Amino acid sequence: MEIATHGVIEPSAYQTGNQYVVEIAPKKAEEQQGVLGSPPDRRFSNEAWSSNPGALLLAHAYLLSARAMQRMVEAAQTTEPVRNRLRFSVMQWVDALAPSNFLATNPEAQRALIDSRGESFRLGVENLFTDLQRGRLSQTDESKFEIGKNVGITPGAVVFENRLFQLIQYSPVTPSVYQKPLVIVPPCINKFYILDLQPGSSFVQYAIEQGFTVMLVSWRNPLASDTDGIDAATWGDYLQEGVLTALDVARAISAQKQVNALGFCVGGTLLASALALAHAKGQEPVSALTLLT
């Protein structure tokens, strides 16, 4: 296990346990005296928490425990890349185990259960089964969003399509535009409009307002019912038929030998890999490359 082989805890890190005891003691005393205040965390800001001394103490204990875990990560004798991975992993578990996430330890959810006579619980179970059927967890009511209406509303048109993707070219809004277009490659796991949410929170909108001709790859979502072989598409297919084809189309439309390109998340990995493949063949389709994480 990498943590076991690379992450060694300094003796001083074990003092975090003692420090937790020192920090939680006054909280317990305040709880017994009825003067324990609400912690500075929005998850525990509802009046249902502040009016429940036991739940309020649990919230404080959770936050102090989270802080102790973070101190242990910082005290680990390891490389910075491993420490970054530790930080990420620890915070994933810490956030998942928050008392606000469980009915048994969330007085706000318990109050809603009582006030709604069980309706809140029924709706929660309904949402759970909906997520299970969908195969992924949802954090919002996706039925409230409609492409072209309240998300992904920047005007544009599909200018190319094959079995892997569609290429969208957005309409210019400036009197003149730069000669070289900006080709955006988003990750396959997100919708294309991740960079074109709404006015004021759209990178696509910002780019075209600066005078760029923006072309964006919209990856196809393979389905089990598809019969065109997309389920067997390889990494090489996504590089050649996906990224490199999109760049070729953009160069043809703009009549430019090179374009600018931006890769986001895994889209950046695809883009960088595709450009390495092109370079090995003596081709340089991109003049300026930007990668976002």
PDB file of C-alpha atoms in Angstrom:
ATOM      1  CA  MET A   1       0.000   0.000   0.000  1.00  0.00           C
ATOM      2  CA  GLU A   2       1.517   3.310  -1.087  1.00  0.00           C
ATOM      3  CA  ILE A   3       0.563   5.179   2.072  1.00  0.00           C
ATOM      4  CA  ALA A   4       2.200   2.502   4.178  1.00  0.00           C
ATOM      5  CA  THR A   5       5.418   2.523   2.162  1.00  0.00           C
ATOM      6  CA  HIS A   6       5.740   6.223   1.441  1.00  0.00           C
ATOM      7  CA  GLY A   7       3.885   7.954   4.245  1.00  0.00           C
ATOM      8  CA  VAL A   8       5.613   7.805   7.632  1.00  0.00           C
ATOM      9  CA  ILE A   9       4.008   9.700  10.478  1.00  0.00           C
ATOM     10  CA  GLU A  10       6.386  11.755  12.586  1.00  0.00           C
ATOM     11  CA  PRO A  11       6.171  11.175  16.360  1.00  0.00           C
ATOM     12  CA  SER A  12       4.894  14.720  16.747  1.00  0.00           C
ATOM     13  CA  ALA A  13       1.883  13.831  14.628  1.00  0.00           C
ATOM     14  CA  TYR A  14       0.597  11.535  17.354  1.00  0.00           C
ATOM     15  CA  GLN A  15       0.146  14.640  19.465  1.00  0.00           C
ATOM     16  CA  THR A  16      -2.875  15.427  17.321  1.00  0.00           C
ATOM     17  CA  GLY A  17      -4.839  12.922  19.385  1.00  0.00           C
ATOM     18  CA  ASN A  18      -3.970  14.750  22.569  1.00  0.00           C
ATOM     19  CA  GLN A  19      -4.688  18.067  20.905  1.00  0.00           C
ATOM     20  CA  TYR A  20      -8.151  16.824  19.948  1.00  0.00           C
ATOM     21  CA  VAL A  21      -8.861  15.913  23.577  1.00  0.00           C
ATOM     22  CA  VAL A  22      -7.744  19.379  24.667  1.00  0.00           C
ATOM     23  CA  GLU A  23      -9.931  21.060  22.044  1.00  0.00           C
ATOM     24  CA  ILE A  24     -13.079  18.992  22.622  1.00  0.00           C
ATOM     25  CA  ALA A  25     -13.026  19.289  26.425  1.00  0.00           C
ATOM     26  CA  PRO A  26     -14.243  22.919  26.574  1.00  0.00           C
ATOM     27  CA  LYS A  27     -16.886  22.127  23.970  1.00  0.00           C
ATOM     28  CA  LYS A  28     -18.264  19.408  26.225  1.00  0.00           C
ATOM     29  CA  ALA A  29     -18.275  21.808  29.166  1.00  0.00           C
ATOM     30  CA  GLU A  30     -20.109  24.449  27.133  1.00  0.00           C
ATOM     31  CA  GLU A  31     -22.635  21.853  25.998  1.00  0.00           C
ATOM     32  CA  GLN A  32     -23.350  20.849  29.599  1.00  0.00           C
ATOM     33  CA  GLN A  33     -23.753  24.506  30.563  1.00  0.00           C
ATOM     34  CA  GLY A  34     -26.069  25.146  27.614  1.00  0.00           C
ATOM     35  CA  VAL A  35     -23.849  27.827  26.092  1.00  0.00           C
ATOM     36  CA  LEU A  36     -22.306  25.911  23.187  1.00  0.00           C
ATOM     37  CA  GLY A  37     -22.448  28.038  20.048  1.00  0.00           C
ATOM     38  CA  SER A  38     -22.942  26.954  16.457  1.00  0.00           C
ATOM     39  CA  PRO A  39     -19.776  26.057  14.519  1.00  0.00           C
ATOM     40  CA  PRO A  40     -18.796  28.250  11.535  1.00  0.00           C
ATOM     41  CA  ASP A  41     -19.950  25.702   8.971  1.00  0.00           C
ATOM     42  CA  ARG A  42     -23.009  26.098   6.755  1.00  0.00           C
ATOM     43  CA  ARG A  43     -23.838  22.401   7.071  1.00  0.00           C
ATOM     44  CA  PHE A  44     -24.709  22.993  10.724  1.00  0.00           C
ATOM     45  CA  SER A  45     -26.208  26.484  10.464  1.00  0.00           C
ATOM     46  CA  ASN A  46     -29.864  25.449  10.632  1.00  0.00           C
ATOM     47  CA  GLU A  47     -31.731  26.165  13.869  1.00  0.00           C
ATOM     48  CA  ALA A  48     -32.388  22.437  14.235  1.00  0.00           C
ATOM     49  CA  TRP A  49     -28.706  22.000  15.084  1.00  0.00           C
ATOM     50  CA  SER A  50     -28.381  24.923  17.494  1.00  0.00           C
ATOM     51  CA  SER A  51     -31.483  23.820  19.409  1.00  0.00           C
ATOM     52  CA  ASN A  52     -30.178  20.264  19.838  1.00  0.00           C
ATOM     53  CA  PRO A  53     -27.205  20.273  22.268  1.00  0.00           C
ATOM     54  CA  GLY A  54     -26.219  16.682  21.517  1.00  0.00           C
ATOM     55  CA  ALA A  55     -26.217  17.191  17.770  1.00  0.00           C
ATOM     56  CA  LEU A  56     -24.370  20.488  18.161  1.00  0.00           C
ATOM     57  CA  LEU A  57     -21.627  18.814  20.193  1.00  0.00           C
ATOM     58  CA  LEU A  58     -21.399  16.084  17.549  1.00  0.00           C
ATOM     59  CA  ALA A  59     -20.928  18.743  14.871  1.00  0.00           C
ATOM     60  CA  HIS A  60     -18.083  20.337  16.832  1.00  0.00           C
ATOM     61  CA  ALA A  61     -16.498  16.928  17.448  1.00  0.00           C
ATOM     62  CA  TYR A  62     -16.691  16.128  13.748  1.00  0.00           C
ATOM     63  CA  LEU A  63     -15.019  19.392  12.718  1.00  0.00           C
ATOM     64  CA  LEU A  64     -12.263  18.976  15.303  1.00  0.00           C
ATOM     65  CA  SER A  65     -11.698  15.392  14.129  1.00  0.00           C
ATOM     66  CA  ALA A  66     -11.486  16.595  10.532  1.00  0.00           C
ATOM     67  CA  ARG A  67      -8.901  19.161  11.562  1.00  0.00           C
ATOM     68  CA  ALA A  68      -6.911  16.460  13.367  1.00  0.00           C
ATOM     69  CA  MET A  69      -6.908  14.272  10.255  1.00  0.00           C
ATOM     70  CA  GLN A  70      -5.633  17.184   8.182  1.00  0.00           C
ATOM     71  CA  ARG A  71      -2.830  17.806  10.670  1.00  0.00           C
ATOM     72  CA  MET A  72      -1.778  14.159  10.440  1.00  0.00           C
ATOM     73  CA  VAL A  73      -1.556  14.423   6.661  1.00  0.00           C
ATOM     74  CA  GLU A  74       0.604  17.536   6.907  1.00  0.00           C
ATOM     75  CA  ALA A  75       2.872  15.808   9.450  1.00  0.00           C
ATOM     76  CA  ALA A  76       3.464  12.749   7.276  1.00  0.00           C
ATOM     77  CA  GLN A  77       7.043  12.251   6.061  1.00  0.00           C
ATOM     78  CA  THR A  78       6.411  11.790   2.360  1.00  0.00           C
ATOM     79  CA  THR A  79       6.800  13.439  -1.019  1.00  0.00           C
ATOM     80  CA  GLU A  80       4.585  16.350  -1.970  1.00  0.00           C
ATOM     81  CA  PRO A  81       2.790  14.445  -4.768  1.00  0.00           C
ATOM     82  CA  VAL A  82       1.839  11.692  -2.301  1.00  0.00           C
ATOM     83  CA  ARG A  83       0.831  14.295   0.286  1.00  0.00           C
ATOM     84  CA  ASN A  84      -1.490  15.902  -2.261  1.00  0.00           C
ATOM     85  CA  ARG A  85      -3.115  12.535  -2.889  1.00  0.00           C
ATOM     86  CA  LEU A  86      -3.435  11.987   0.846  1.00  0.00           C
ATOM     87  CA  ARG A  87      -5.089  15.374   1.260  1.00  0.00           C
ATOM     88  CA  PHE A  88      -7.587  14.550  -1.445  1.00  0.00           C
ATOM     89  CA  SER A  89      -8.380  11.048  -0.137  1.00  0.00           C
ATOM     90  CA  VAL A  90      -8.708  12.157   3.482  1.00  0.00           C
ATOM     91  CA  MET A  91     -11.036  15.022   2.612  1.00  0.00           C
ATOM     92  CA  GLN A  92     -13.203  12.718   0.508  1.00  0.00           C
ATOM     93  CA  TRP A  93     -13.730  10.458   3.527  1.00  0.00           C
ATOM     94  CA  VAL A  94     -14.078  13.364   5.950  1.00  0.00           C
ATOM     95  CA  ASP A  95     -16.766  15.019   3.831  1.00  0.00           C
ATOM     96  CA  ALA A  96     -18.592  11.730   3.287  1.00  0.00           C
ATOM     97  CA  LEU A  97     -18.737  11.001   7.026  1.00  0.00           C
ATOM     98  CA  ALA A  98     -20.180  14.374   8.032  1.00  0.00           C
ATOM     99  CA  PRO A  99     -23.085  13.913  10.494  1.00  0.00           C
ATOM    100  CA  SER A 100     -25.216  16.073   8.208  1.00  0.00           C
ATOM    101  CA  ASN A 101     -25.151  13.221   5.674  1.00  0.00           C
ATOM    102  CA  PHE A 102     -26.997  10.719   7.861  1.00  0.00           C
ATOM    103  CA  LEU A 103     -30.593  10.757   9.056  1.00  0.00           C
ATOM    104  CA  ALA A 104     -29.627   9.315  12.450  1.00  0.00           C
ATOM    105  CA  THR A 105     -27.270  12.225  13.185  1.00  0.00           C
ATOM    106  CA  ASN A 106     -28.939  15.099  11.320  1.00  0.00           C
ATOM    107  CA  PRO A 107     -31.591  16.884  13.432  1.00  0.00           C
ATOM    108  CA  GLU A 108     -32.592  19.024  10.459  1.00  0.00           C
ATOM    109  CA  ALA A 109     -33.477  15.913   8.439  1.00  0.00           C
ATOM    110  CA  GLN A 110     -35.188  14.377  11.464  1.00  0.00           C
ATOM    111  CA  ARG A 111     -37.348  17.477  11.894  1.00  0.00           C
ATOM    112  CA  ALA A 112     -38.265  17.427   8.207  1.00  0.00           C
ATOM    113  CA  LEU A 113     -39.196  13.756   8.553  1.00  0.00           C
ATOM    114  CA  ILE A 114     -41.571  14.529  11.415  1.00  0.00           C
ATOM    115  CA  ASP A 115     -43.014  17.718   9.929  1.00  0.00           C
ATOM    116  CA  SER A 116     -43.699  16.044   6.575  1.00  0.00           C
ATOM    117  CA  ARG A 117     -45.074  12.897   8.228  1.00  0.00           C
ATOM    118  CA  GLY A 118     -42.541  10.769   6.401  1.00  0.00           C
ATOM    119  CA  GLU A 119     -42.885  12.461   3.004  1.00  0.00           C
ATOM    120  CA  SER A 120     -39.277  13.702   3.047  1.00  0.00           C
ATOM    121  CA  PHE A 121     -38.087  10.140   3.638  1.00  0.00           C
ATOM    122  CA  ARG A 122     -40.251   8.829   0.802  1.00  0.00           C
ATOM    123  CA  LEU A 123     -38.847  11.440  -1.573  1.00  0.00           C
ATOM    124  CA  GLY A 124     -35.311  10.613  -0.475  1.00  0.00           C
ATOM    125  CA  VAL A 125     -35.794   6.907  -1.161  1.00  0.00           C
ATOM    126  CA  GLU A 126     -37.372   7.782  -4.505  1.00  0.00           C
ATOM    127  CA  ASN A 127     -34.323   9.873  -5.414  1.00  0.00           C
ATOM    128  CA  LEU A 128     -32.059   7.006  -4.340  1.00  0.00           C
ATOM    129  CA  PHE A 129     -33.770   4.515  -6.636  1.00  0.00           C
ATOM    130  CA  THR A 130     -33.761   7.049  -9.478  1.00  0.00           C
ATOM    131  CA  ASP A 131     -29.993   7.444  -9.082  1.00  0.00           C
ATOM    132  CA  LEU A 132     -29.530   3.668  -8.962  1.00  0.00           C
ATOM    133  CA  GLN A 133     -31.485   3.259 -12.188  1.00  0.00           C
ATOM    134  CA  ARG A 134     -29.492   6.065 -13.798  1.00  0.00           C
ATOM    135  CA  GLY A 135     -26.254   4.478 -12.646  1.00  0.00           C
ATOM    136  CA  ARG A 136     -24.829   7.625 -11.053  1.00  0.00           C
ATOM    137  CA  LEU A 137     -25.518  10.008  -8.204  1.00  0.00           C
ATOM    138  CA  SER A 138     -27.209  13.308  -8.996  1.00  0.00           C
ATOM    139  CA  GLN A 139     -26.818  16.472  -6.945  1.00  0.00           C
ATOM    140  CA  THR A 140     -29.507  18.513  -8.678  1.00  0.00           C
ATOM    141  CA  ASP A 141     -32.883  18.022 -10.327  1.00  0.00           C
ATOM    142  CA  GLU A 142     -31.663  17.533 -13.878  1.00  0.00           C
ATOM    143  CA  SER A 143     -35.189  17.949 -15.254  1.00  0.00           C
ATOM    144  CA  LYS A 144     -34.926  21.660 -14.432  1.00  0.00           C
ATOM    145  CA  PHE A 145     -32.190  22.186 -17.025  1.00  0.00           C
ATOM    146  CA  GLU A 146     -32.758  22.318 -20.772  1.00  0.00           C
ATOM    147  CA  ILE A 147     -29.987  22.752 -23.316  1.00  0.00           C
ATOM    148  CA  GLY A 148     -30.420  25.982 -25.225  1.00  0.00           C
ATOM    149  CA  LYS A 149     -32.885  27.369 -22.696  1.00  0.00           C
ATOM    150  CA  ASN A 150     -31.116  27.763 -19.353  1.00  0.00           C
ATOM    151  CA  VAL A 151     -27.830  25.938 -19.960  1.00  0.00           C
ATOM    152  CA  GLY A 152     -25.561  25.861 -22.999  1.00  0.00           C
ATOM    153  CA  ILE A 153     -27.348  28.849 -24.497  1.00  0.00           C
ATOM    154  CA  THR A 154     -24.526  30.433 -26.513  1.00  0.00           C
ATOM    155  CA  PRO A 155     -25.682  30.370 -30.178  1.00  0.00           C
ATOM    156  CA  GLY A 156     -23.844  27.923 -32.408  1.00  0.00           C
ATOM    157  CA  ALA A 157     -24.250  25.120 -34.929  1.00  0.00           C
ATOM    158  CA  VAL A 158     -22.900  21.625 -35.531  1.00  0.00           C
ATOM    159  CA  VAL A 159     -20.446  21.838 -38.436  1.00  0.00           C
ATOM    160  CA  PHE A 160     -19.150  18.249 -38.380  1.00  0.00           C
ATOM    161  CA  GLU A 161     -20.192  14.883 -36.978  1.00  0.00           C
ATOM    162  CA  ASN A 162     -18.876  11.323 -36.921  1.00  0.00           C
ATOM    163  CA  ARG A 163     -19.451   8.296 -34.700  1.00  0.00           C
ATOM    164  CA  LEU A 164     -17.440   9.765 -31.803  1.00  0.00           C
ATOM    165  CA  PHE A 165     -18.299  13.454 -31.621  1.00  0.00           C
ATOM    166  CA  GLN A 166     -19.989  16.534 -32.985  1.00  0.00           C
ATOM    167  CA  LEU A 167     -18.037  19.730 -33.591  1.00  0.00           C
ATOM    168  CA  ILE A 168     -19.931  22.880 -32.610  1.00  0.00           C
ATOM    169  CA  GLN A 169     -18.939  26.261 -34.043  1.00  0.00           C
ATOM    170  CA  TYR A 170     -20.248  29.245 -32.074  1.00  0.00           C
ATOM    171  CA  SER A 171     -21.562  32.398 -33.714  1.00  0.00           C
ATOM    172  CA  PRO A 172     -19.238  35.432 -33.539  1.00  0.00           C
ATOM    173  CA  VAL A 173     -20.345  38.557 -31.670  1.00  0.00           C
ATOM    174  CA  THR A 174     -17.504  40.920 -32.599  1.00  0.00           C
ATOM    175  CA  PRO A 175     -17.060  42.923 -35.839  1.00  0.00           C
ATOM    176  CA  SER A 176     -13.888  40.965 -36.604  1.00  0.00           C
ATOM    177  CA  VAL A 177     -12.331  37.748 -35.320  1.00  0.00           C
ATOM    178  CA  TYR A 178      -8.847  36.297 -34.988  1.00  0.00           C
ATOM    179  CA  GLN A 179      -7.699  34.210 -37.941  1.00  0.00           C
ATOM    180  CA  LYS A 180      -6.904  31.147 -35.856  1.00  0.00           C
ATOM    181  CA  PRO A 181      -9.925  29.551 -34.178  1.00  0.00           C
ATOM    182  CA  LEU A 182      -9.922  28.178 -30.651  1.00  0.00           C
ATOM    183  CA  VAL A 183     -10.744  24.458 -30.532  1.00  0.00           C
ATOM    184  CA  ILE A 184     -11.916  23.220 -27.124  1.00  0.00           C
ATOM    185  CA  VAL A 185     -11.696  19.546 -26.142  1.00  0.00           C
ATOM    186  CA  PRO A 186     -13.709  18.802 -22.972  1.00  0.00           C
ATOM    187  CA  PRO A 187     -13.630  15.481 -21.082  1.00  0.00           C
ATOM    188  CA  CYS A 188     -15.669  12.563 -22.391  1.00  0.00           C
ATOM    189  CA  ILE A 189     -17.394  12.161 -19.023  1.00  0.00           C
ATOM    190  CA  ASN A 190     -19.029  15.613 -19.030  1.00  0.00           C
ATOM    191  CA  LYS A 191     -21.466  17.323 -21.358  1.00  0.00           C
ATOM    192  CA  PHE A 192     -20.059  19.870 -23.788  1.00  0.00           C
ATOM    193  CA  TYR A 193     -21.806  22.715 -21.972  1.00  0.00           C
ATOM    194  CA  ILE A 194     -19.591  22.342 -18.889  1.00  0.00           C
ATOM    195  CA  LEU A 195     -17.755  25.340 -20.378  1.00  0.00           C
ATOM    196  CA  ASP A 196     -20.958  27.054 -21.509  1.00  0.00           C
ATOM    197  CA  LEU A 197     -23.310  27.045 -18.541  1.00  0.00           C
ATOM    198  CA  GLN A 198     -25.144  30.373 -18.374  1.00  0.00           C
ATOM    199  CA  PRO A 199     -24.422  34.034 -19.179  1.00  0.00           C
ATOM    200  CA  GLY A 200     -21.734  35.223 -16.812  1.00  0.00           C
ATOM    201  CA  SER A 201     -20.468  31.691 -16.166  1.00  0.00           C
ATOM    202  CA  SER A 202     -19.579  30.615 -19.687  1.00  0.00           C
ATOM    203  CA  PHE A 203     -16.006  30.331 -20.923  1.00  0.00           C
ATOM    204  CA  VAL A 204     -17.317  29.942 -24.466  1.00  0.00           C
ATOM    205  CA  GLN A 205     -19.208  33.224 -24.204  1.00  0.00           C
ATOM    206  CA  TYR A 206     -16.143  34.978 -22.801  1.00  0.00           C
ATOM    207  CA  ALA A 207     -13.896  33.662 -25.583  1.00  0.00           C
ATOM    208  CA  ILE A 208     -16.145  34.752 -28.439  1.00  0.00           C
ATOM    209  CA  GLU A 209     -16.544  38.173 -26.818  1.00  0.00           C
ATOM    210  CA  GLN A 210     -12.746  38.490 -27.038  1.00  0.00           C
ATOM    211  CA  GLY A 211     -12.902  37.908 -30.791  1.00  0.00           C
ATOM    212  CA  PHE A 212     -12.143  34.185 -30.989  1.00  0.00           C
ATOM    213  CA  THR A 213     -13.908  31.793 -33.315  1.00  0.00           C
ATOM    214  CA  VAL A 214     -14.724  28.993 -30.880  1.00  0.00           C
ATOM    215  CA  MET A 215     -15.211  25.382 -31.929  1.00  0.00           C
ATOM    216  CA  LEU A 216     -16.020  22.832 -29.258  1.00  0.00           C
ATOM    217  CA  VAL A 217     -16.023  19.027 -29.298  1.00  0.00           C
ATOM    218  CA  SER A 218     -19.224  17.419 -28.010  1.00  0.00           C
ATOM    219  CA  TRP A 219     -18.464  13.768 -27.276  1.00  0.00           C
ATOM    220  CA  ARG A 220     -21.082  11.130 -27.938  1.00  0.00           C
ATOM    221  CA  ASN A 221     -22.317   9.051 -25.010  1.00  0.00           C
ATOM    222  CA  PRO A 222     -22.054   5.363 -26.012  1.00  0.00           C
ATOM    223  CA  LEU A 223     -25.090   3.259 -25.148  1.00  0.00           C
ATOM    224  CA  ALA A 224     -25.419  -0.494 -24.717  1.00  0.00           C
ATOM    225  CA  SER A 225     -27.944  -0.448 -27.558  1.00  0.00           C
ATOM    226  CA  ASP A 226     -25.499   1.101 -30.064  1.00  0.00           C
ATOM    227  CA  THR A 227     -24.608  -1.191 -32.951  1.00  0.00           C
ATOM    228  CA  ASP A 228     -22.036   0.885 -34.846  1.00  0.00           C
ATOM    229  CA  GLY A 229     -19.053  -0.429 -32.900  1.00  0.00           C
ATOM    230  CA  ILE A 230     -18.554   2.628 -30.716  1.00  0.00           C
ATOM    231  CA  ASP A 231     -18.418   0.341 -27.680  1.00  0.00           C
ATOM    232  CA  ALA A 232     -15.190  -1.083 -29.100  1.00  0.00           C
ATOM    233  CA  ALA A 233     -13.589   2.307 -29.788  1.00  0.00           C
ATOM    234  CA  THR A 234     -10.029   2.463 -28.480  1.00  0.00           C
ATOM    235  CA  TRP A 235      -7.875   5.248 -27.098  1.00  0.00           C
ATOM    236  CA  GLY A 236      -6.273   5.481 -30.509  1.00  0.00           C
ATOM    237  CA  ASP A 237      -9.679   5.904 -32.120  1.00  0.00           C
ATOM    238  CA  TYR A 238     -10.474   8.816 -29.817  1.00  0.00           C
ATOM    239  CA  LEU A 239      -7.158  10.417 -30.738  1.00  0.00           C
ATOM    240  CA  GLN A 240      -7.371   9.909 -34.502  1.00  0.00           C
ATOM    241  CA  GLU A 241     -11.126   9.988 -35.200  1.00  0.00           C
ATOM    242  CA  GLY A 242     -11.806  12.369 -32.342  1.00  0.00           C
ATOM    243  CA  VAL A 243      -9.260  15.045 -31.478  1.00  0.00           C
ATOM    244  CA  LEU A 244      -7.139  15.037 -34.624  1.00  0.00           C
ATOM    245  CA  THR A 245     -10.203  14.966 -36.858  1.00  0.00           C
ATOM    246  CA  ALA A 246     -11.697  17.917 -34.961  1.00  0.00           C
ATOM    247  CA  LEU A 247      -8.463  19.863 -35.439  1.00  0.00           C
ATOM    248  CA  ASP A 248      -8.397  19.021 -39.155  1.00  0.00           C
ATOM    249  CA  VAL A 249     -11.998  20.191 -39.598  1.00  0.00           C
ATOM    250  CA  ALA A 250     -11.283  23.424 -37.722  1.00  0.00           C
ATOM    251  CA  ARG A 251      -8.232  24.093 -39.889  1.00  0.00           C
ATOM    252  CA  ALA A 252     -10.229  23.430 -43.049  1.00  0.00           C
ATOM    253  CA  ILE A 253     -13.095  25.720 -42.029  1.00  0.00           C
ATOM    254  CA  SER A 254     -10.762  28.543 -41.017  1.00  0.00           C
ATOM    255  CA  ALA A 255      -8.312  27.963 -43.888  1.00  0.00           C
ATOM    256  CA  GLN A 256      -5.457  28.001 -41.372  1.00  0.00           C
ATOM    257  CA  LYS A 257      -2.504  25.626 -41.146  1.00  0.00           C
ATOM    258  CA  GLN A 258      -2.647  25.757 -37.352  1.00  0.00           C
ATOM    259  CA  VAL A 259      -5.273  26.482 -34.703  1.00  0.00           C
ATOM    260  CA  ASN A 260      -5.253  27.270 -31.000  1.00  0.00           C
ATOM    261  CA  ALA A 261      -6.447  24.484 -28.704  1.00  0.00           C
ATOM    262  CA  LEU A 262      -7.655  24.158 -25.135  1.00  0.00           C
ATOM    263  CA  GLY A 263      -8.047  20.849 -23.301  1.00  0.00           C
ATOM    264  CA  PHE A 264     -10.080  20.543 -20.125  1.00  0.00           C
ATOM    265  CA  CYS A 265      -9.592  17.703 -17.596  1.00  0.00           C
ATOM    266  CA  VAL A 266      -9.367  14.346 -19.415  1.00  0.00           C
ATOM    267  CA  GLY A 267      -9.955  16.292 -22.592  1.00  0.00           C
ATOM    268  CA  GLY A 268      -6.538  17.808 -21.992  1.00  0.00           C
ATOM    269  CA  THR A 269      -5.035  14.335 -21.735  1.00  0.00           C
ATOM    270  CA  LEU A 270      -6.656  13.366 -25.026  1.00  0.00           C
ATOM    271  CA  LEU A 271      -5.496  16.583 -26.661  1.00  0.00           C
ATOM    272  CA  ALA A 272      -1.900  16.276 -25.448  1.00  0.00           C
ATOM    273  CA  SER A 273      -1.750  12.625 -26.530  1.00  0.00           C
ATOM    274  CA  ALA A 274      -3.171  13.470 -29.943  1.00  0.00           C
ATOM    275  CA  LEU A 275      -0.631  16.244 -30.475  1.00  0.00           C
ATOM    276  CA  ALA A 276       2.188  13.901 -29.478  1.00  0.00           C
ATOM    277  CA  LEU A 277       0.912  11.428 -32.061  1.00  0.00           C
ATOM    278  CA  ALA A 278       0.730  14.157 -34.695  1.00  0.00           C
ATOM    279  CA  HIS A 279       4.249  15.347 -33.844  1.00  0.00           C
ATOM    280  CA  ALA A 280       5.583  11.824 -34.306  1.00  0.00           C
ATOM    281  CA  LYS A 281       4.175  11.961 -37.823  1.00  0.00           C
ATOM    282  CA  GLY A 282       5.780  15.334 -38.499  1.00  0.00           C
ATOM    283  CA  GLN A 283       2.525  17.267 -38.138  1.00  0.00           C
ATOM    284  CA  GLU A 284       1.952  20.374 -35.997  1.00  0.00           C
ATOM    285  CA  PRO A 285      -1.763  21.274 -36.207  1.00  0.00           C
ATOM    286  CA  VAL A 286      -1.736  23.479 -33.089  1.00  0.00           C
ATOM    287  CA  SER A 287       0.224  26.681 -32.556  1.00  0.00           C
ATOM    288  CA  ALA A 288      -0.804  27.390 -28.942  1.00  0.00           C
ATOM    289  CA  LEU A 289      -1.952  24.798 -26.398  1.00  0.00           C
ATOM    290  CA  THR A 290      -3.673  25.433 -23.058  1.00  0.00           C
ATOM    291  CA  LEU A 291      -4.476  22.670 -20.559  1.00  0.00           C
ATOM    292  CA  LEU A 292      -6.938  23.132 -17.685  1.00  0.00           C
ATOM    293  CA  THR A 293      -7.420  20.765 -14.754  1.00  0.00           C
TER     294      THR A 293
END
